[in-house]
Every structure is written in C-alpha cells, then in structure tokens.
GROMACS .gro file of C-alpha atoms in nm:
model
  280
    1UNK     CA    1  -2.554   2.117  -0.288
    2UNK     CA    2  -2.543   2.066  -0.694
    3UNK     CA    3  -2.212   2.120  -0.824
    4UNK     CA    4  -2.190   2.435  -1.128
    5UNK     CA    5  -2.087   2.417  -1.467
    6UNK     CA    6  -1.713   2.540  -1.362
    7UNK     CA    7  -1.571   2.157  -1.408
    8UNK     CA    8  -1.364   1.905  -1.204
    9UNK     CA    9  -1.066   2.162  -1.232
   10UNK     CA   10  -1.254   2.415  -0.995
   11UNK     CA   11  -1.324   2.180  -0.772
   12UNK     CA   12  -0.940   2.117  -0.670
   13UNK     CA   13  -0.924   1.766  -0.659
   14UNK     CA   14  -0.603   1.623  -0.497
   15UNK     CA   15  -0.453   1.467  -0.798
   16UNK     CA   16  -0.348   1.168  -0.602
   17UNK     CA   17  -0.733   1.085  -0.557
   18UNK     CA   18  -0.751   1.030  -0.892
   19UNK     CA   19  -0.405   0.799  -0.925
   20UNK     CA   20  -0.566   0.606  -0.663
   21UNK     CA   21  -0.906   0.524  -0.836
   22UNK     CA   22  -0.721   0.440  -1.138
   23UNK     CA   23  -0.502   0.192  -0.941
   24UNK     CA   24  -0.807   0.043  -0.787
   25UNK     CA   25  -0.945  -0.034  -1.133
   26UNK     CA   26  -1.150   0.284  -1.244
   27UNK     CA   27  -1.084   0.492  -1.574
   28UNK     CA   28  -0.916   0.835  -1.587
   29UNK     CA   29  -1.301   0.963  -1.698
   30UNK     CA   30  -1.480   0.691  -1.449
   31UNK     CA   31  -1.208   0.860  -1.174
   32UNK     CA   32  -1.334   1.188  -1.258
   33UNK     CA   33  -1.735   1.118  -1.314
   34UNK     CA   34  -1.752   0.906  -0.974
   35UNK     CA   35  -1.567   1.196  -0.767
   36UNK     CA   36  -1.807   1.453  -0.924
   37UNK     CA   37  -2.093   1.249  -0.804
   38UNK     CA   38  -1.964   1.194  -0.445
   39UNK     CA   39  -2.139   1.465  -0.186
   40UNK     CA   40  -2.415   1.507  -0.510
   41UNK     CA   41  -2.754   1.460  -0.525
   42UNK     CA   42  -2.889   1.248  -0.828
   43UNK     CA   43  -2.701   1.441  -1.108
   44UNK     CA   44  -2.821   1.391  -1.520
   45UNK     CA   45  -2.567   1.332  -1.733
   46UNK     CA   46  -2.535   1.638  -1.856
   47UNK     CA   47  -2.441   1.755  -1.503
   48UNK     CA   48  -2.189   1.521  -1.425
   49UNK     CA   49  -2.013   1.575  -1.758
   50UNK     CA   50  -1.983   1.952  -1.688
   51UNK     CA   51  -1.862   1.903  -1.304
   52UNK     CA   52  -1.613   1.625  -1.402
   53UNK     CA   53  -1.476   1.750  -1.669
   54UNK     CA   54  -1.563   1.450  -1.920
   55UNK     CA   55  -1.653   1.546  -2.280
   56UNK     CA   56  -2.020   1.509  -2.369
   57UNK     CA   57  -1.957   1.203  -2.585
   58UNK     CA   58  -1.769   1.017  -2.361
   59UNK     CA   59  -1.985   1.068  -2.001
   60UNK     CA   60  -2.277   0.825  -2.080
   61UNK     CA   61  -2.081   0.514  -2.166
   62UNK     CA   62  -1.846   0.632  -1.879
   63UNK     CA   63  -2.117   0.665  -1.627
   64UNK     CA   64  -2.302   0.310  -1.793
   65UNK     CA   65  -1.933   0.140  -1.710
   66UNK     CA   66  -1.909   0.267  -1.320
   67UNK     CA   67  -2.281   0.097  -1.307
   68UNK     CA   68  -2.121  -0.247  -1.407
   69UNK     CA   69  -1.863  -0.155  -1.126
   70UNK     CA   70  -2.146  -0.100  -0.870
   71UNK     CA   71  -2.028   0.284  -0.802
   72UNK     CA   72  -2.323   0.471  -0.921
   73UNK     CA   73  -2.665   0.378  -0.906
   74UNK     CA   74  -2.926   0.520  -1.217
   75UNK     CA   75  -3.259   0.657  -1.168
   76UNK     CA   76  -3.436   0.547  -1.481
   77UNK     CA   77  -3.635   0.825  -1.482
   78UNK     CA   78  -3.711   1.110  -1.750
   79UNK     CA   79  -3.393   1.251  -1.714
   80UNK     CA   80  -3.226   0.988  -1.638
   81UNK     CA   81  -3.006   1.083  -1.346
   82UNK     CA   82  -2.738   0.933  -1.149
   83UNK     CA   83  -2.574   0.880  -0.796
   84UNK     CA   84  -2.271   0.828  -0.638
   85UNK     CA   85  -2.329   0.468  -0.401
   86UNK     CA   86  -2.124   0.587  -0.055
   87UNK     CA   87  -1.784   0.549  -0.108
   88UNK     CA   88  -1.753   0.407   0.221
   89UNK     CA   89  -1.941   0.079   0.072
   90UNK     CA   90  -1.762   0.085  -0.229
   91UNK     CA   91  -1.403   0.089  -0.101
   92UNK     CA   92  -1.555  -0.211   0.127
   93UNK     CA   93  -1.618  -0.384  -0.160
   94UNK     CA   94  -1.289  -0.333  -0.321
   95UNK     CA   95  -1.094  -0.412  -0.046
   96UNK     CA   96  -1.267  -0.765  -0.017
   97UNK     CA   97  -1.208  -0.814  -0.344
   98UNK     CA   98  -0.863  -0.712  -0.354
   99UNK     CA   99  -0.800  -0.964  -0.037
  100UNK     CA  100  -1.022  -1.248  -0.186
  101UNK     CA  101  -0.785  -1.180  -0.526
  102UNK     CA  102  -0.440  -1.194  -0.364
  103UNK     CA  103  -0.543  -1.521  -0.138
  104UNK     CA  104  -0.638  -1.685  -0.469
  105UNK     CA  105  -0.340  -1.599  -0.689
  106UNK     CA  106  -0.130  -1.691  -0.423
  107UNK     CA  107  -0.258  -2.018  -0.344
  108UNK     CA  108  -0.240  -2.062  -0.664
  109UNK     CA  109   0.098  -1.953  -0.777
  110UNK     CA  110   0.212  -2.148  -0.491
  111UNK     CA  111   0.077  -2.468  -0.653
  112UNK     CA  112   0.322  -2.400  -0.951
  113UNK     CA  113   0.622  -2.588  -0.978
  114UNK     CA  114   0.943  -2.432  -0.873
  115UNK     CA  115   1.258  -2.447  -1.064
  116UNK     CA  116   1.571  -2.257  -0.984
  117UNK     CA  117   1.876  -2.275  -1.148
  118UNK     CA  118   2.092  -2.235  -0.844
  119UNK     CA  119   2.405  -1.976  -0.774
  120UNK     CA  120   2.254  -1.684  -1.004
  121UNK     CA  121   2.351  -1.334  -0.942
  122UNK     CA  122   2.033  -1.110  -1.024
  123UNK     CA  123   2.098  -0.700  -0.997
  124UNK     CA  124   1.849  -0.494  -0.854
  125UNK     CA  125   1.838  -0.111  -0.924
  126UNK     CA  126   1.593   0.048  -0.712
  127UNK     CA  127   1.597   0.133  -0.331
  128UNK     CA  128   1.167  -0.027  -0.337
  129UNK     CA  129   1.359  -0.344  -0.524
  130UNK     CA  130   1.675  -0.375  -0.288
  131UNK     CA  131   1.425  -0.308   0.038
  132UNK     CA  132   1.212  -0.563  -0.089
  133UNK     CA  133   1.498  -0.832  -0.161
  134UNK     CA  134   1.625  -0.778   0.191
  135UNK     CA  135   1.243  -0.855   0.305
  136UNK     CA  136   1.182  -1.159   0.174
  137UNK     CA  137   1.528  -1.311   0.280
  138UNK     CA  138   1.525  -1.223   0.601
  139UNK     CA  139   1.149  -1.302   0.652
  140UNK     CA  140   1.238  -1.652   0.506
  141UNK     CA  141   1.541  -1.731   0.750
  142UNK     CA  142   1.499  -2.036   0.942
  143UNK     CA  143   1.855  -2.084   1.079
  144UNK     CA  144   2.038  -1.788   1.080
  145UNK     CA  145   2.099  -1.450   0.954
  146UNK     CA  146   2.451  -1.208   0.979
  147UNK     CA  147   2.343  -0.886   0.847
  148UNK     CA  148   2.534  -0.518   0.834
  149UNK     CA  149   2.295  -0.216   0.854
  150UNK     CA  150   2.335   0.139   0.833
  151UNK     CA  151   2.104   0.367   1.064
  152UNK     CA  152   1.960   0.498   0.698
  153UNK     CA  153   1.795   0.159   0.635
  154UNK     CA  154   1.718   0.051   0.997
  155UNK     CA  155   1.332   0.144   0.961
  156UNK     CA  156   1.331  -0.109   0.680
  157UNK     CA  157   1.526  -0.381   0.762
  158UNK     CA  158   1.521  -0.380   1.175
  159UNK     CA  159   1.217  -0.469   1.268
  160UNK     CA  160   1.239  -0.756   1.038
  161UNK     CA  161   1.566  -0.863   1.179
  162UNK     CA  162   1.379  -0.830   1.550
  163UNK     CA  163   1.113  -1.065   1.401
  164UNK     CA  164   1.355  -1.344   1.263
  165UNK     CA  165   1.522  -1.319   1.607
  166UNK     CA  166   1.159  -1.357   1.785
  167UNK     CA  167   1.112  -1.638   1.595
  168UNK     CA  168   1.437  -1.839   1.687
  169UNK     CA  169   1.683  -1.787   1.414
  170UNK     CA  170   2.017  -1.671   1.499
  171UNK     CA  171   2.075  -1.364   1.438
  172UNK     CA  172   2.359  -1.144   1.414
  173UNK     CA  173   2.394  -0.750   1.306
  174UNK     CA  174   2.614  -0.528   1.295
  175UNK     CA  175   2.526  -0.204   1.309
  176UNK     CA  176   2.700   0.099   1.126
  177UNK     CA  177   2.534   0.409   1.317
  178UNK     CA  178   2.353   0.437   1.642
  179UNK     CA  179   2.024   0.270   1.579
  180UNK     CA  180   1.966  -0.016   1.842
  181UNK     CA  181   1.745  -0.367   1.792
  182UNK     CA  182   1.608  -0.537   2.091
  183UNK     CA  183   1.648  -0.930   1.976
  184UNK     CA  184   1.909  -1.019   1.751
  185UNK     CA  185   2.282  -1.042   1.892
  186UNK     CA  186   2.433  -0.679   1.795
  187UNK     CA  187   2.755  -0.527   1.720
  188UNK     CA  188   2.856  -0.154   1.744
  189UNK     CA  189   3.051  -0.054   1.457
  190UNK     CA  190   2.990   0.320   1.450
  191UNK     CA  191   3.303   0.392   1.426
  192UNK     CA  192   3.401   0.162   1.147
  193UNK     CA  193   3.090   0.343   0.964
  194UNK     CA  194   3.217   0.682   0.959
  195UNK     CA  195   3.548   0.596   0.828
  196UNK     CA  196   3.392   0.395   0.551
  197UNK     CA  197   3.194   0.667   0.460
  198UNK     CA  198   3.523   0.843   0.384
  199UNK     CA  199   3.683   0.533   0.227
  200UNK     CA  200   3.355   0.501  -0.004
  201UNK     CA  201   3.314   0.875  -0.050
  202UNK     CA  202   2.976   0.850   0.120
  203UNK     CA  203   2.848   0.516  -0.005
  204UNK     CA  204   2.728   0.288   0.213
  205UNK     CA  205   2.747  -0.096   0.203
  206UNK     CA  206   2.476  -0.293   0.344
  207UNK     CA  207   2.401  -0.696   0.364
  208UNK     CA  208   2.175  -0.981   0.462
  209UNK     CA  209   2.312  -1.342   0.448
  210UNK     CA  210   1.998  -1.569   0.520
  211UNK     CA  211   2.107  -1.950   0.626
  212UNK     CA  212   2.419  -1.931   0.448
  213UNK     CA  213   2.266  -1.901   0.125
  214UNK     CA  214   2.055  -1.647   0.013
  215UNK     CA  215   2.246  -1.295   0.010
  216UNK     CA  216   2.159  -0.920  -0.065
  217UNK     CA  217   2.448  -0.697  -0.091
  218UNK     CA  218   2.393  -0.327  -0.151
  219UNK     CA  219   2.559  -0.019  -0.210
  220UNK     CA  220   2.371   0.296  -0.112
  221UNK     CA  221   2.461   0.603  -0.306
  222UNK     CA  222   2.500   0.930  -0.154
  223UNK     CA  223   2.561   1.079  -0.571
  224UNK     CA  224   2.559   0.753  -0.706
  225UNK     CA  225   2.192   0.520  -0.780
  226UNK     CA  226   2.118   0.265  -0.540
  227UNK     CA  227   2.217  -0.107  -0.609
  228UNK     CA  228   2.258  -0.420  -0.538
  229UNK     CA  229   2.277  -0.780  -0.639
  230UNK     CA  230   2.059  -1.129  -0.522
  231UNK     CA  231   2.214  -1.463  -0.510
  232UNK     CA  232   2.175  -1.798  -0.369
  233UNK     CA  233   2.550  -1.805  -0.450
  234UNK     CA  234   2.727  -2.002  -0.181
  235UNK     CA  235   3.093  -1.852  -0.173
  236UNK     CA  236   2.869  -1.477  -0.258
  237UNK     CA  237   2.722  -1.571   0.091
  238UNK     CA  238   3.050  -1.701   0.273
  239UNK     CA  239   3.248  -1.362   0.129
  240UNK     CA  240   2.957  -1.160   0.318
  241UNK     CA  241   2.901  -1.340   0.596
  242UNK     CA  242   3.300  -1.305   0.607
  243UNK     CA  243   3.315  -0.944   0.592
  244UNK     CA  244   3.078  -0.928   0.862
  245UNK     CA  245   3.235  -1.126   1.095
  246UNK     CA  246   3.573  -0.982   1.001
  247UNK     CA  247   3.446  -0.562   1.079
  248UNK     CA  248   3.309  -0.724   1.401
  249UNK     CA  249   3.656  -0.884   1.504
  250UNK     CA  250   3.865  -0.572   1.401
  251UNK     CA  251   3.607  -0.356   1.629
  252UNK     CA  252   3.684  -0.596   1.914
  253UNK     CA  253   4.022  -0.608   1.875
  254UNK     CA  254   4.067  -0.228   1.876
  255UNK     CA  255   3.832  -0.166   2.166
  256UNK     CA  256   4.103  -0.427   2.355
  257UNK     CA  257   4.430  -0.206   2.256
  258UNK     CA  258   4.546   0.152   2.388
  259UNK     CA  259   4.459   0.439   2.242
  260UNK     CA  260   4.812   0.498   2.207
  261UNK     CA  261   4.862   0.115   2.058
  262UNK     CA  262   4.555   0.204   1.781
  263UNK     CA  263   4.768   0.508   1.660
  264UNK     CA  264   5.074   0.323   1.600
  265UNK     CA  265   4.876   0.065   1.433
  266UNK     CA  266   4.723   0.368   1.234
  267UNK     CA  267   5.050   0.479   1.114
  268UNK     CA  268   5.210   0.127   1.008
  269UNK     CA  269   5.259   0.127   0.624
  270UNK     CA  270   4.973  -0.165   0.599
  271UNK     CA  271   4.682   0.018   0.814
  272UNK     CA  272   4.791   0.319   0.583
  273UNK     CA  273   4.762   0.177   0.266
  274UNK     CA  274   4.462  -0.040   0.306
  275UNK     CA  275   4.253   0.254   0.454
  276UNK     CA  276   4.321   0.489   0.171
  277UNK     CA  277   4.017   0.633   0.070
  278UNK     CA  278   3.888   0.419  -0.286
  279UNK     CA  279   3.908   0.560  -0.619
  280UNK     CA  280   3.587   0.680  -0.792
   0.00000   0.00000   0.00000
C-alpha cells in the first residue's frame, strides 16, 4: 500500500521514533523520509516528500544523504524512485557499528594518561549523574565497600552492591527501608529511616564509600533537587564510612535495651535535643 498526499502528520508517528533516529545519527528530515519509506513500495521523490512531510527542496538531497547511510536504496530509473532497505538490516548495521565504536574509543581513551589531582570534591546535580557516580564506585571496589541505601534507590544501587559482594569485596549496607540483598553483610535500620525522614523533612541521605577512598554522598529531595558530591577525599570517606558504622551501632544498641529503657533514653535532654527535627 502507497502512502497519500495527507503527510507524515496523518500517519501518527510516535514522536519518540523520530528522537531515536536522530540519536542514532539520522536528520530530523532523513528521520522523517526513511519512516515514510518503511512498509512502501519504491516511492519517487515527489511521493516521499508529500508522505514525510519534507519540503520539496529539501527531499532529494535528504533522500541522496540516507543513500550514503545505506537506508534507502534508488532505482535509477525514469522516475527515479526510492526504497526503504529493511530496517531490521539497518539497525543491524548500526548496532555493530555502535559496538565496534565504543570498543575503539575505549581502548583508546584507556591508553591516555591519567592524572588526578587527588582529594577533589566534584558536585553532581542530577539523579542519572548521582546513579551513575554510585555505579562506577561500587563497580570499581576491590576491597571493600560500607554503603547506606534507601528502598527508593535499591533498584539502582543493589544489585551492584550484590555483584561487588559476588566478587569478594567486603561489603557492608545498611539499609533504610525494607528492601533485602542476598550477598553483602546487611543492617536493618528501618527504623532509624523513618525518623530521619522527619529529622530531614523527607530528605533522604544515601552513601557509597569504595576502599576507603572513593565516596558518593547524596541527598535525595522529596521538594528539594537531587544532589550530591564525588571525592577521593580521605577524611570525606572516613566521616561516611563513620556515620555508617555509627547508625549501625546505635540500632544494635537499642535492639539490646527495654522498651521501657529506649523511652527514658528518648526523654533525656541529649536524645531530645539532638533528634530535633533540622531547620530548612
């Protein structure tokens, strides 16, 4: 079946088709000509300028440039008409491209010489960014890891804490919710994560200390932007690993006393004013 004169617009194309062409290299207009091709017979120029929606003047040197990319294929004929090449074969093509691209950059970036001035604190300011920072140190542990997680950012960050614990390193978490991890030594502080929530008005504080020396520390917002910082810092890494330990202890110690022991502590004038709930 020929597609009409009505344009790419009556065709409904899911928007996110064409985002995804362009990111795999393609041109709004090449987006637009190759999908109005695809399910076609051989289409003239004409044609495929009306169904994609690509002014006149712009659809020959649009279709010439998604030859060079091997998605259409001409038929030098009188009209000269044009074909979509399966897009089966030509996402085959990109993807081993892609892949052949990556494994040479990074075999070549790798090769580069690697200078770090050590103890910097960088600040990240995006969940993808802070996610991403807690990847790489944990996936780069080879000794140990003490890491406090919140059930929001399990999905992310457990199974790569299960990995570094398949893999030998030593790992400890402590885990503010109800989420579990088969692997790594854990710690129940579900308790201590509700009351921080009221402390922190909802924020959440999450970290990864990674052979005592790379750290991520976050803050989670519940109205506030997500952030955090990354730093090879040593005493940044000793303060976290620290805080850690010292949530796990003061679990432990309260699952040891009476519940009528807790409520006195509760009520000293210390417990009191250290648990007030933070300004801001």
């Amino acid at each position: 079946m020929r597609i009409d004169a009505v344009g790419l617009s009556a065709m409904a194309v899911d928007p996110e088709l064409i985002n995804t062409l362009t990111r795999l290299g393609f041109s709004q207009y090449e987006a637009q000509a190759y999908i109005a091709l695809v399910g076609q017979g051989a289409l003239t120029g004409a044609e495929v300028s009306r169904g994609a929606g690509v002014p006149p003047s712009k659809i020959y040197e649009t279709l010439a440039r998604l030859e060079t990319k091997g998605a259409v294929l001409v038929n030098r004929s009188e009209p000269v008409r044009y074909s979509a090449v399966p897009h089966a074969d030509l996402l085959a093509v990109a993807r081993s491209r892609f892949e052949a691209d990556v494994f040479t950059a990074k075999e070549k970036l790798d090769r580069l010489p690697v200078q770090e001035e050590p103890g910097l604190v960088w600040s990240l300011r995006s969940r993808q960014a802070i996610v991403q920072a807690f990847a790489r140190v944990t996936t780069e542990a080879k000794r140990g890891i003490f890491a406090g997680v919140w059930d929001e950012e399990m999905d992310d960050i457990g199974p790569l804490l299960e990995q570094a614990a398949a893999r030998g390193v030593d790992t400890h978490v402590a885990i503010y919710g109800k989420r579990a991890l088969i692997g790594p030594q854990t710690y129940d502080l579900s308790e201590c994560g509700a009351s921080a929530r009221l402390r922190l008005s909802g924020r959440r504080l999450a970290v990864v200390v990674a052979d005592d020396s790379e750290t991520v520390v976050a803050e989670f917002g519940y109205r506030t932007p997500d952030q955090a910082v990354l730093t090879t810092n040593p005493v940044t890494s000793l303060l976290a690993v620290e805080y850690i330990k010292a949530d796990v202890s003061g679990r432990l110690l309260i699952n040891a006393m009476s519940r009528s022991e807790y409520q006195r502590l509760l009520a000293t004038p210390e417990m009191r004013a250290i648990l007030s709930p933070a300004a801001g």
